[in-house]
CSV table of N, CA and C in Angstrom, one decimal:
chain,number,residue,atom,x,y,z
A,1138,MET,N,-29.5,62.1,-11.0
A,1138,MET,CA,-30.6,61.5,-11.8
A,1138,MET,C,-30.2,61.5,-13.3
A,1139,HIS,N,-29.5,62.6,-13.8
A,1139,HIS,CA,-29.1,62.6,-15.2
A,1139,HIS,C,-28.2,61.5,-15.6
A,1140,ARG,N,-27.4,61.0,-14.6
A,1140,ARG,CA,-26.5,59.8,-14.9
A,1140,ARG,C,-27.4,58.6,-15.2
A,1141,ILE,N,-28.3,58.4,-14.3
A,1141,ILE,CA,-29.2,57.2,-14.5
A,1141,ILE,C,-30.0,57.2,-15.8
A,1142,LEU,N,-30.5,58.4,-16.1
A,1142,LEU,CA,-31.3,58.5,-17.4
A,1142,LEU,C,-30.3,58.4,-18.6
A,1143,GLY,N,-29.2,59.0,-18.5
A,1143,GLY,CA,-28.2,59.0,-19.6
A,1143,GLY,C,-27.8,57.5,-19.9
A,1144,TRP,N,-27.3,56.8,-18.9
A,1144,TRP,CA,-26.8,55.5,-19.1
A,1144,TRP,C,-28.0,54.5,-19.4
A,1145,SER,N,-29.2,54.8,-18.9
A,1145,SER,CA,-30.3,53.9,-19.2
A,1145,SER,C,-30.7,54.0,-20.7
A,1146,GLY,N,-30.4,55.2,-21.2
A,1146,GLY,CA,-30.7,55.5,-22.6
A,1146,GLY,C,-29.8,54.6,-23.6
A,1147,ILE,N,-28.7,54.1,-23.1
A,1147,ILE,CA,-27.8,53.3,-23.9
A,1147,ILE,C,-28.4,51.9,-24.0
A,1148,LEU,N,-29.2,51.4,-23.1
A,1148,LEU,CA,-29.7,50.0,-23.1
A,1148,LEU,C,-30.4,49.7,-24.4
A,1149,PRO,N,-31.3,50.5,-24.9
A,1149,PRO,CA,-32.0,50.1,-26.1
A,1149,PRO,C,-31.0,49.9,-27.3
A,1150,PHE,N,-30.0,50.8,-27.4
A,1150,PHE,CA,-29.0,50.6,-28.4
A,1150,PHE,C,-28.4,49.2,-28.3
A,1151,ILE,N,-28.0,48.8,-27.1
A,1151,ILE,CA,-27.3,47.5,-26.9
A,1151,ILE,C,-28.3,46.4,-27.2
A,1152,ALA,N,-29.5,46.5,-26.7
A,1152,ALA,CA,-30.6,45.5,-26.9
A,1152,ALA,C,-30.8,45.3,-28.4
A,1153,PHE,N,-31.0,46.4,-29.2
A,1153,PHE,CA,-31.3,46.2,-30.6
A,1153,PHE,C,-30.1,45.7,-31.3
A,1154,LEU,N,-28.9,46.0,-30.9
A,1154,LEU,CA,-27.7,45.4,-31.4
A,1154,LEU,C,-27.6,43.9,-31.2
A,1155,ILE,N,-27.9,43.5,-30.0
A,1155,ILE,CA,-27.9,42.0,-29.7
A,1155,ILE,C,-28.9,41.3,-30.5
A,1156,LEU,N,-30.1,41.9,-30.6
A,1156,LEU,CA,-31.2,41.3,-31.4
A,1156,LEU,C,-30.9,41.2,-32.9
A,1157,ALA,N,-30.2,42.2,-33.4
A,1157,ALA,CA,-29.8,42.3,-34.8
A,1157,ALA,C,-28.8,41.2,-35.1
A,1158,SER,N,-27.9,40.9,-34.1
A,1158,SER,CA,-26.9,39.8,-34.3
A,1158,SER,C,-27.6,38.5,-34.4
A,1159,ASN,N,-28.7,38.4,-33.7
A,1159,ASN,CA,-29.5,37.1,-33.8
A,1159,ASN,C,-30.5,37.1,-34.9
A,1160,GLN,N,-30.6,38.1,-35.6
A,1160,GLN,CA,-31.6,38.3,-36.8
A,1160,GLN,C,-33.0,38.0,-36.3
A,1161,THR,N,-33.4,38.6,-35.2
A,1161,THR,CA,-34.7,38.5,-34.6
A,1161,THR,C,-35.6,39.6,-35.2
A,1162,THR,N,-36.9,39.4,-35.3
A,1162,THR,CA,-37.8,40.5,-35.7
A,1162,THR,C,-38.8,40.7,-34.5
A,1163,LEU,N,-39.2,41.9,-34.4
A,1163,LEU,CA,-40.2,42.3,-33.4
A,1163,LEU,C,-41.3,43.1,-34.1
A,1164,PHE,N,-42.5,42.7,-33.9
A,1164,PHE,CA,-43.7,43.4,-34.5
A,1164,PHE,C,-43.5,43.6,-36.0
A,1165,GLY,N,-42.9,42.7,-36.6
A,1165,GLY,CA,-42.7,42.8,-38.1
A,1165,GLY,C,-41.6,43.8,-38.5
A,1166,MET,N,-40.8,44.2,-37.6
A,1166,MET,CA,-39.7,45.1,-37.9
A,1166,MET,C,-38.4,44.5,-37.4
A,1167,THR,N,-37.4,44.8,-38.1
A,1167,THR,CA,-36.0,44.3,-37.8
A,1167,THR,C,-35.5,45.1,-36.6
A,1168,PRO,N,-34.6,44.5,-35.9
A,1168,PRO,CA,-33.9,45.3,-34.8
A,1168,PRO,C,-33.1,46.5,-35.4
A,1169,LEU,N,-32.7,46.4,-36.6
A,1169,LEU,CA,-32.0,47.5,-37.3
A,1169,LEU,C,-33.0,48.7,-37.5
A,1170,GLN,N,-34.2,48.4,-37.9
A,1170,GLN,CA,-35.2,49.5,-38.0
A,1170,GLN,C,-35.4,50.1,-36.7
A,1171,PHE,N,-35.6,49.3,-35.6
A,1171,PHE,CA,-35.8,49.9,-34.3
A,1171,PHE,C,-34.6,50.7,-33.8
A,1172,PHE,N,-33.4,50.2,-34.1
A,1172,PHE,CA,-32.1,50.9,-33.7
A,1172,PHE,C,-32.1,52.3,-34.4
A,1173,ILE,N,-32.4,52.3,-35.7
A,1173,ILE,CA,-32.4,53.6,-36.4
A,1173,ILE,C,-33.5,54.6,-35.9
A,1174,LEU,N,-34.7,54.1,-35.6
A,1174,LEU,CA,-35.7,54.9,-35.1
A,1174,LEU,C,-35.3,55.5,-33.7
A,1175,TYR,N,-34.9,54.6,-32.9
A,1175,TYR,CA,-34.5,55.0,-31.5
A,1175,TYR,C,-33.3,56.0,-31.6
A,1176,SER,N,-32.3,55.7,-32.4
A,1176,SER,CA,-31.2,56.6,-32.6
A,1176,SER,C,-31.6,58.0,-33.1
A,1177,ALA,N,-32.6,58.1,-34.0
A,1177,ALA,CA,-33.0,59.3,-34.6
A,1177,ALA,C,-33.8,60.1,-33.5
A,1178,VAL,N,-34.6,59.4,-32.7
A,1178,VAL,CA,-35.3,60.1,-31.6
A,1178,VAL,C,-34.3,60.7,-30.6
A,1179,ILE,N,-33.4,59.9,-30.1
A,1179,ILE,CA,-32.4,60.4,-29.2
A,1179,ILE,C,-31.6,61.5,-29.7
A,1180,PHE,N,-31.2,61.4,-31.0
A,1180,PHE,CA,-30.4,62.4,-31.6
A,1180,PHE,C,-31.2,63.7,-31.7
A,1181,SER,N,-32.5,63.6,-32.0
A,1181,SER,CA,-33.3,64.8,-32.0
A,1181,SER,C,-33.5,65.4,-30.7
A,1182,PHE,N,-33.6,64.6,-29.6
A,1182,PHE,CA,-33.6,65.1,-28.3
A,1182,PHE,C,-32.4,65.8,-27.9
A,1183,LEU,N,-31.2,65.3,-28.3
A,1183,LEU,CA,-30.0,66.0,-28.0
A,1183,LEU,C,-29.8,67.3,-28.8
A,1184,ALA,N,-30.4,67.3,-30.0
A,1184,ALA,CA,-30.4,68.6,-30.7
A,1184,ALA,C,-31.2,69.6,-30.0
A,1185,GLY,N,-32.3,69.2,-29.5
A,1185,GLY,CA,-33.2,70.1,-28.7
A,1185,GLY,C,-32.5,70.6,-27.4
A,1186,ALA,N,-31.7,69.7,-26.8
A,1186,ALA,CA,-31.0,70.0,-25.6
A,1186,ALA,C,-29.9,71.0,-25.9
A,1187,LEU,N,-29.3,70.9,-27.0
A,1187,LEU,CA,-28.2,71.9,-27.5
A,1187,LEU,C,-28.9,73.2,-27.7
A,1188,TRP,N,-30.0,73.2,-28.3
A,1188,TRP,CA,-30.8,74.5,-28.6
A,1188,TRP,C,-31.1,75.2,-27.2
A,1189,GLY,N,-31.6,74.4,-26.3
A,1189,GLY,CA,-31.9,75.0,-25.0
A,1189,GLY,C,-30.7,75.5,-24.2
A,1190,ARG,N,-29.6,74.8,-24.3
A,1190,ARG,CA,-28.4,75.2,-23.7
A,1190,ARG,C,-27.8,76.5,-24.3
A,1191,VAL,N,-27.9,76.6,-25.6
A,1191,VAL,CA,-27.4,77.8,-26.3
A,1191,VAL,C,-28.3,79.0,-25.9
A,1192,ILE,N,-29.6,78.8,-25.9
A,1192,ILE,CA,-30.5,79.9,-25.5
A,1192,ILE,C,-30.2,80.3,-24.1
A,1193,THR,N,-30.0,79.4,-23.2
A,1193,THR,CA,-29.8,79.7,-21.8
A,1193,THR,C,-28.5,80.5,-21.7
A,1194,LEU,N,-27.4,80.0,-22.3
A,1194,LEU,CA,-26.1,80.7,-22.3
A,1194,LEU,C,-26.2,82.1,-22.8
A,1195,LYS,N,-27.0,82.3,-23.9
A,1195,LYS,CA,-27.1,83.6,-24.5
A,1195,LYS,C,-27.8,84.5,-23.6
A,1196,SER,N,-28.9,84.1,-22.9
A,1196,SER,CA,-29.7,85.0,-22.1
A,1196,SER,C,-29.0,85.3,-20.7
A,1197,ASN,N,-28.0,84.4,-20.3
A,1197,ASN,CA,-27.4,84.6,-19.0
A,1197,ASN,C,-26.0,85.3,-19.1
A,1198,GLU,N,-25.5,85.6,-20.3
A,1198,GLU,CA,-24.2,86.1,-20.4
A,1198,GLU,C,-24.2,87.3,-21.3
A,1199,GLN,N,-23.3,88.2,-21.1
A,1199,GLN,CA,-23.0,89.3,-22.1
A,1199,GLN,C,-22.0,88.7,-23.1
A,1200,LEU,N,-22.4,88.6,-24.3
A,1200,LEU,CA,-21.5,88.0,-25.3
A,1200,LEU,C,-20.8,89.0,-26.2
A,1201,SER,N,-19.6,88.7,-26.5
A,1201,SER,CA,-18.9,89.5,-27.5
A,1201,SER,C,-19.5,89.2,-28.9
A,1202,ASP,N,-19.2,90.0,-29.8
A,1202,ASP,CA,-19.7,89.8,-31.2
A,1202,ASP,C,-19.3,88.4,-31.7
A,1203,ARG,N,-18.1,87.9,-31.4
A,1203,ARG,CA,-17.7,86.6,-31.9
A,1203,ARG,C,-18.5,85.5,-31.2
A,1204,GLU,N,-18.7,85.7,-29.9
A,1204,GLU,CA,-19.4,84.7,-29.2
A,1204,GLU,C,-20.9,84.6,-29.6
A,1205,ALA,N,-21.5,85.8,-29.9
A,1205,ALA,CA,-22.8,85.9,-30.3
A,1205,ALA,C,-23.0,85.2,-31.7
A,1206,SER,N,-22.0,85.4,-32.5
A,1206,SER,CA,-22.0,84.8,-33.9
A,1206,SER,C,-21.9,83.2,-33.7
A,1207,GLN,N,-21.0,82.8,-32.8
A,1207,GLN,CA,-20.9,81.4,-32.5
A,1207,GLN,C,-22.2,80.8,-32.0
A,1208,HIS,N,-22.8,81.5,-31.1
A,1208,HIS,CA,-24.1,81.0,-30.6
A,1208,HIS,C,-25.2,80.9,-31.7
A,1209,LYS,N,-25.2,81.8,-32.6
A,1209,LYS,CA,-26.1,81.7,-33.7
A,1209,LYS,C,-25.8,80.5,-34.5
A,1210,LEU,N,-24.6,80.2,-34.8
A,1210,LEU,CA,-24.2,79.1,-35.5
A,1210,LEU,C,-24.6,77.8,-34.8
A,1211,HIS,N,-24.4,77.8,-33.4
A,1211,HIS,CA,-24.9,76.6,-32.6
A,1211,HIS,C,-26.4,76.4,-32.8
A,1212,LEU,N,-27.1,77.5,-32.8
A,1212,LEU,CA,-28.6,77.4,-32.9
A,1212,LEU,C,-28.9,76.8,-34.3
A,1213,LEU,N,-28.2,77.2,-35.3
A,1213,LEU,CA,-28.4,76.6,-36.7
A,1213,LEU,C,-28.1,75.2,-36.7
A,1214,HIS,N,-27.0,74.8,-36.0
A,1214,HIS,CA,-26.6,73.4,-35.9
A,1214,HIS,C,-27.7,72.6,-35.3
A,1215,SER,N,-28.2,73.1,-34.1
A,1215,SER,CA,-29.2,72.3,-33.4
A,1215,SER,C,-30.4,72.0,-34.3
A,1216,ASN,N,-30.8,73.0,-35.1
A,1216,ASN,CA,-31.9,72.7,-36.0
A,1216,ASN,C,-31.5,71.8,-37.2
A,1217,GLY,N,-30.3,72.0,-37.6
A,1217,GLY,CA,-29.8,71.1,-38.7
A,1217,GLY,C,-29.7,69.6,-38.2
A,1218,PHE,N,-29.3,69.5,-36.9
A,1218,PHE,CA,-29.3,68.1,-36.3
A,1218,PHE,C,-30.6,67.5,-36.3
A,1219,ALA,N,-31.6,68.2,-35.9
A,1219,ALA,CA,-33.0,67.7,-35.9
A,1219,ALA,C,-33.4,67.3,-37.4
A,1220,LEU,N,-33.1,68.1,-38.3
A,1220,LEU,CA,-33.4,67.8,-39.7
A,1220,LEU,C,-32.6,66.6,-40.2
A,1221,LEU,N,-31.4,66.5,-39.8
A,1221,LEU,CA,-30.5,65.3,-40.1
A,1221,LEU,C,-31.2,64.0,-39.6
A,1222,ALA,N,-31.7,64.0,-38.4
A,1222,ALA,CA,-32.4,62.9,-37.9
A,1222,ALA,C,-33.6,62.5,-38.8
A,1223,PHE,N,-34.3,63.5,-39.2
A,1223,PHE,CA,-35.5,63.3,-40.1
A,1223,PHE,C,-35.0,62.7,-41.4
A,1224,VAL,N,-34.0,63.3,-42.0
A,1224,VAL,CA,-33.4,62.7,-43.3
A,1224,VAL,C,-33.0,61.3,-43.1
A,1225,ALA,N,-32.4,61.0,-41.9
A,1225,ALA,CA,-32.0,59.6,-41.7
A,1225,ALA,C,-33.2,58.7,-41.6
A,1226,LEU,N,-34.3,59.1,-41.0
A,1226,LEU,CA,-35.5,58.3,-41.0
A,1226,LEU,C,-36.0,58.0,-42.4
A,1227,ILE,N,-36.0,59.1,-43.2
A,1227,ILE,CA,-36.4,58.9,-44.6
A,1227,ILE,C,-35.5,57.9,-45.3
A,1228,ALA,N,-34.2,58.1,-45.2
A,1228,ALA,CA,-33.2,57.3,-45.8
A,1228,ALA,C,-33.3,55.8,-45.3
A,1229,SER,N,-33.7,55.6,-44.1
A,1229,SER,CA,-33.8,54.3,-43.6
A,1229,SER,C,-34.9,53.4,-44.3
A,1230,GLU,N,-35.8,54.0,-45.0
A,1230,GLU,CA,-36.7,53.3,-45.8
A,1230,GLU,C,-36.1,52.7,-47.1
A,1231,PHE,N,-35.1,53.4,-47.5
A,1231,PHE,CA,-34.5,53.0,-48.8
A,1231,PHE,C,-33.1,52.4,-48.6
A,1232,TRP,N,-32.3,53.0,-47.7
A,1232,TRP,CA,-30.9,52.5,-47.6
A,1232,TRP,C,-30.5,52.7,-46.1
A,1233,ARG,N,-30.7,51.6,-45.4
A,1233,ARG,CA,-30.5,51.6,-43.9
A,1233,ARG,C,-29.0,51.9,-43.6
A,1234,LEU,N,-28.1,51.5,-44.4
A,1234,LEU,CA,-26.7,51.8,-44.1
A,1234,LEU,C,-26.4,53.3,-44.1
A,1235,ALA,N,-27.0,54.0,-45.1
A,1235,ALA,CA,-26.9,55.4,-45.1
A,1235,ALA,C,-27.4,56.1,-43.9
A,1236,ALA,N,-28.6,55.6,-43.4
A,1236,ALA,CA,-29.2,56.1,-42.2
A,1236,ALA,C,-28.3,56.0,-41.0
A,1237,LEU,N,-27.7,54.8,-40.9
A,1237,LEU,CA,-26.8,54.5,-39.8
A,1237,LEU,C,-25.6,55.5,-39.8
A,1238,LEU,N,-25.0,55.6,-41.0
A,1238,LEU,CA,-23.9,56.5,-41.2
A,1238,LEU,C,-24.2,57.9,-40.9
A,1239,LEU,N,-25.4,58.4,-41.4
A,1239,LEU,CA,-25.8,59.8,-41.1
A,1239,LEU,C,-25.9,60.0,-39.6
A,1240,LEU,N,-26.6,59.1,-39.0
A,1240,LEU,CA,-26.8,59.3,-37.5
A,1240,LEU,C,-25.4,59.3,-36.8
A,1241,ALA,N,-24.6,58.3,-37.1
A,1241,ALA,CA,-23.2,58.3,-36.5
A,1241,ALA,C,-22.5,59.6,-36.7
A,1242,LEU,N,-22.5,60.1,-37.9
A,1242,LEU,CA,-21.8,61.3,-38.2
A,1242,LEU,C,-22.5,62.4,-37.4
A,1243,GLY,N,-23.8,62.4,-37.3
A,1243,GLY,CA,-24.5,63.5,-36.5
A,1243,GLY,C,-24.1,63.4,-35.1
A,1244,TYR,N,-24.0,62.3,-34.4
A,1244,TYR,CA,-23.6,62.2,-33.0
A,1244,TYR,C,-22.2,62.7,-32.9
A,1245,TRP,N,-21.3,62.4,-33.8
A,1245,TRP,CA,-19.9,62.8,-33.7
A,1245,TRP,C,-19.8,64.4,-33.8
A,1246,TRP,N,-20.6,64.9,-34.8
A,1246,TRP,CA,-20.6,66.3,-35.1
A,1246,TRP,C,-21.2,67.1,-33.9
A,1247,LEU,N,-22.3,66.5,-33.3
A,1247,LEU,CA,-22.9,67.2,-32.1
A,1247,LEU,C,-21.9,67.2,-31.0
A,1248,LEU,N,-21.2,66.1,-30.8
A,1248,LEU,CA,-20.2,66.1,-29.7
A,1248,LEU,C,-19.1,67.2,-29.9
A,1249,LYS,N,-18.7,67.4,-31.1
A,1249,LYS,CA,-17.7,68.4,-31.4
A,1249,LYS,C,-18.3,69.8,-31.2
A,1250,ILE,N,-19.5,70.0,-31.5
A,1250,ILE,CA,-20.2,71.3,-31.3
A,1250,ILE,C,-20.3,71.6,-29.8
A,1251,GLU,N,-20.8,70.5,-29.0
A,1251,GLU,CA,-20.9,70.7,-27.6
A,1251,GLU,C,-19.6,71.0,-26.9
A,1252,SER,N,-18.5,70.5,-27.5
A,1252,SER,CA,-17.2,70.7,-26.8
A,1252,SER,C,-16.8,72.2,-26.9
A,1253,THR,N,-17.4,72.9,-27.8
A,1253,THR,CA,-17.0,74.3,-27.9
A,1253,THR,C,-17.8,75.2,-27.0
A,1254,LEU,N,-18.8,74.7,-26.4
A,1254,LEU,CA,-19.6,75.5,-25.4
A,1254,LEU,C,-18.8,75.7,-24.1
A,1255,HIS,N,-19.1,76.8,-23.5
A,1255,HIS,CA,-18.4,77.1,-22.2
A,1255,HIS,C,-19.0,76.2,-21.1
A,1256,HIS,N,-18.1,75.4,-20.5
A,1256,HIS,CA,-18.5,74.5,-19.4
A,1256,HIS,C,-17.8,75.1,-18.1
A,1257,GLN,N,-18.5,76.1,-17.5
A,1257,GLN,CA,-17.8,76.9,-16.5
A,1257,GLN,C,-18.0,76.3,-15.1
A,1258,THR,N,-19.1,75.6,-14.8
A,1258,THR,CA,-19.3,75.1,-13.5
A,1258,THR,C,-18.9,73.6,-13.4
A,1259,SER,N,-18.6,73.2,-12.2
A,1259,SER,CA,-18.2,71.8,-12.1
A,1259,SER,C,-19.3,70.8,-12.5
A,1260,SER,N,-20.6,71.2,-12.3
A,1260,SER,CA,-21.7,70.3,-12.8
A,1260,SER,C,-21.7,70.3,-14.3
A,1261,ALA,N,-21.5,71.4,-15.0
A,1261,ALA,CA,-21.5,71.4,-16.4
A,1261,ALA,C,-20.3,70.6,-17.0
A,1262,ILE,N,-19.2,70.7,-16.3
A,1262,ILE,CA,-18.0,69.9,-16.7
A,1262,ILE,C,-18.3,68.4,-16.6
A,1263,ALA,N,-18.9,68.0,-15.4
A,1263,ALA,CA,-19.2,66.6,-15.2
A,1263,ALA,C,-20.2,66.1,-16.2
A,1264,TYR,N,-21.2,67.0,-16.5
A,1264,TYR,CA,-22.2,66.6,-17.5
A,1264,TYR,C,-21.6,66.4,-18.8
A,1265,PHE,N,-20.8,67.3,-19.3
A,1265,PHE,CA,-20.1,67.1,-20.6
A,1265,PHE,C,-19.3,65.9,-20.6
A,1266,LYS,N,-18.6,65.6,-19.5
A,1266,LYS,CA,-17.7,64.4,-19.5
A,1266,LYS,C,-18.6,63.1,-19.7
A,1267,MET,N,-19.8,63.1,-19.0
A,1267,MET,CA,-20.7,62.0,-19.1
A,1267,MET,C,-21.2,61.9,-20.6
A,1268,ARG,N,-21.6,63.1,-21.1
A,1268,ARG,CA,-22.1,63.1,-22.5
A,1268,ARG,C,-21.0,62.6,-23.5
A,1269,GLN,N,-19.8,62.9,-23.3
A,1269,GLN,CA,-18.7,62.4,-24.1
A,1269,GLN,C,-18.7,60.8,-24.0
A,1270,GLN,N,-18.7,60.3,-22.8
A,1270,GLN,CA,-18.7,58.9,-22.6
A,1270,GLN,C,-19.9,58.2,-23.3
A,1271,LEU,N,-21.1,58.8,-23.1
A,1271,LEU,CA,-22.3,58.2,-23.7
A,1271,LEU,C,-22.2,58.3,-25.3
A,1272,SER,N,-21.7,59.4,-25.8
A,1272,SER,CA,-21.5,59.5,-27.2
A,1272,SER,C,-20.6,58.5,-27.8
A,1273,TYR,N,-19.5,58.2,-27.1
A,1273,TYR,CA,-18.5,57.2,-27.6
A,1273,TYR,C,-19.2,55.8,-27.6
A,1274,VAL,N,-20.0,55.5,-26.6
A,1274,VAL,CA,-20.7,54.2,-26.5
A,1274,VAL,C,-21.7,54.2,-27.7
A,1275,VAL,N,-22.4,55.2,-27.9
A,1275,VAL,CA,-23.4,55.3,-29.0
A,1275,VAL,C,-22.7,55.1,-30.4
A,1276,LEU,N,-21.6,55.8,-30.5
A,1276,LEU,CA,-20.9,55.7,-31.8
A,1276,LEU,C,-20.4,54.3,-32.0
A,1277,GLY,N,-19.9,53.7,-30.9
A,1277,GLY,CA,-19.5,52.3,-30.9
A,1277,GLY,C,-20.6,51.3,-31.3
A,1278,CYS,N,-21.8,51.6,-30.8
A,1278,CYS,CA,-23.0,50.8,-31.1
A,1278,CYS,C,-23.3,50.9,-32.6
A,1279,HIS,N,-23.2,52.2,-33.1
A,1279,HIS,CA,-23.5,52.4,-34.5
A,1279,HIS,C,-22.5,51.6,-35.4
A,1280,ALA,N,-21.2,51.6,-35.0
A,1280,ALA,CA,-20.2,50.9,-35.7
A,1280,ALA,C,-20.4,49.4,-35.7
A,1281,LEU,N,-20.7,48.9,-34.5
A,1281,LEU,CA,-21.0,47.5,-34.4
A,1281,LEU,C,-22.3,47.1,-35.2
A,1282,MET,N,-23.3,47.9,-35.2
A,1282,MET,CA,-24.5,47.6,-36.0
A,1282,MET,C,-24.1,47.6,-37.5
A,1283,LEU,N,-23.3,48.5,-37.9
A,1283,LEU,CA,-22.9,48.5,-39.3
A,1283,LEU,C,-22.2,47.2,-39.6
A,1284,ILE,N,-21.3,46.7,-38.8
A,1284,ILE,CA,-20.6,45.5,-39.0
A,1284,ILE,C,-21.6,44.3,-39.0
A,1285,VAL,N,-22.6,44.3,-38.1
A,1285,VAL,CA,-23.6,43.2,-38.1
A,1285,VAL,C,-24.4,43.2,-39.4
A,1286,VAL,N,-24.8,44.4,-39.8
A,1286,VAL,CA,-25.5,44.5,-41.1
A,1286,VAL,C,-24.7,44.0,-42.3
A,1287,LEU,N,-23.4,44.4,-42.3
A,1287,LEU,CA,-22.6,44.0,-43.5
A,1287,LEU,C,-22.3,42.5,-43.5
A,1288,VAL,N,-22.2,42.0,-42.3
A,1288,VAL,CA,-21.9,40.5,-42.2
A,1288,VAL,C,-23.1,39.7,-42.6
A,1289,THR,N,-24.3,40.2,-42.3
A,1289,THR,CA,-25.5,39.4,-42.5
A,1289,THR,C,-26.1,39.7,-43.9
A,1290,LEU,N,-25.5,40.5,-44.7
A,1290,LEU,CA,-26.0,40.8,-46.0
A,1290,LEU,C,-26.0,39.6,-46.9
């Protein structure tokens, strides 16, 4: 089920990207605005998922001091990611390119943080592999949207 939900979540990115290349508007908003809003929501969701994973790992394992310190840092990152999404939404009102770049950087950074978590079970390894693939597609969509925006300026 997580595969279907994960890959279905890519469809709005692609749809808004296609609409942006056609310079279509929806409900008085540009596809770029929808893209940024959707991206910030998904990024916030992933930040919450990271928080939940770190809490679960911490409660299920005996952690060394170094691991406990790393988990605290991961918790701070998860909250920072949610705040980054909020800042991107604010920035999108004034400078949409900055919002796109902030979100793309956030997705990349989140992927790097997730790669440091322990993926001990085969299902956790498979999930992380899927998350990597999804993140690369999302990063590609952000890069393409950036190109579309720059070309249509």
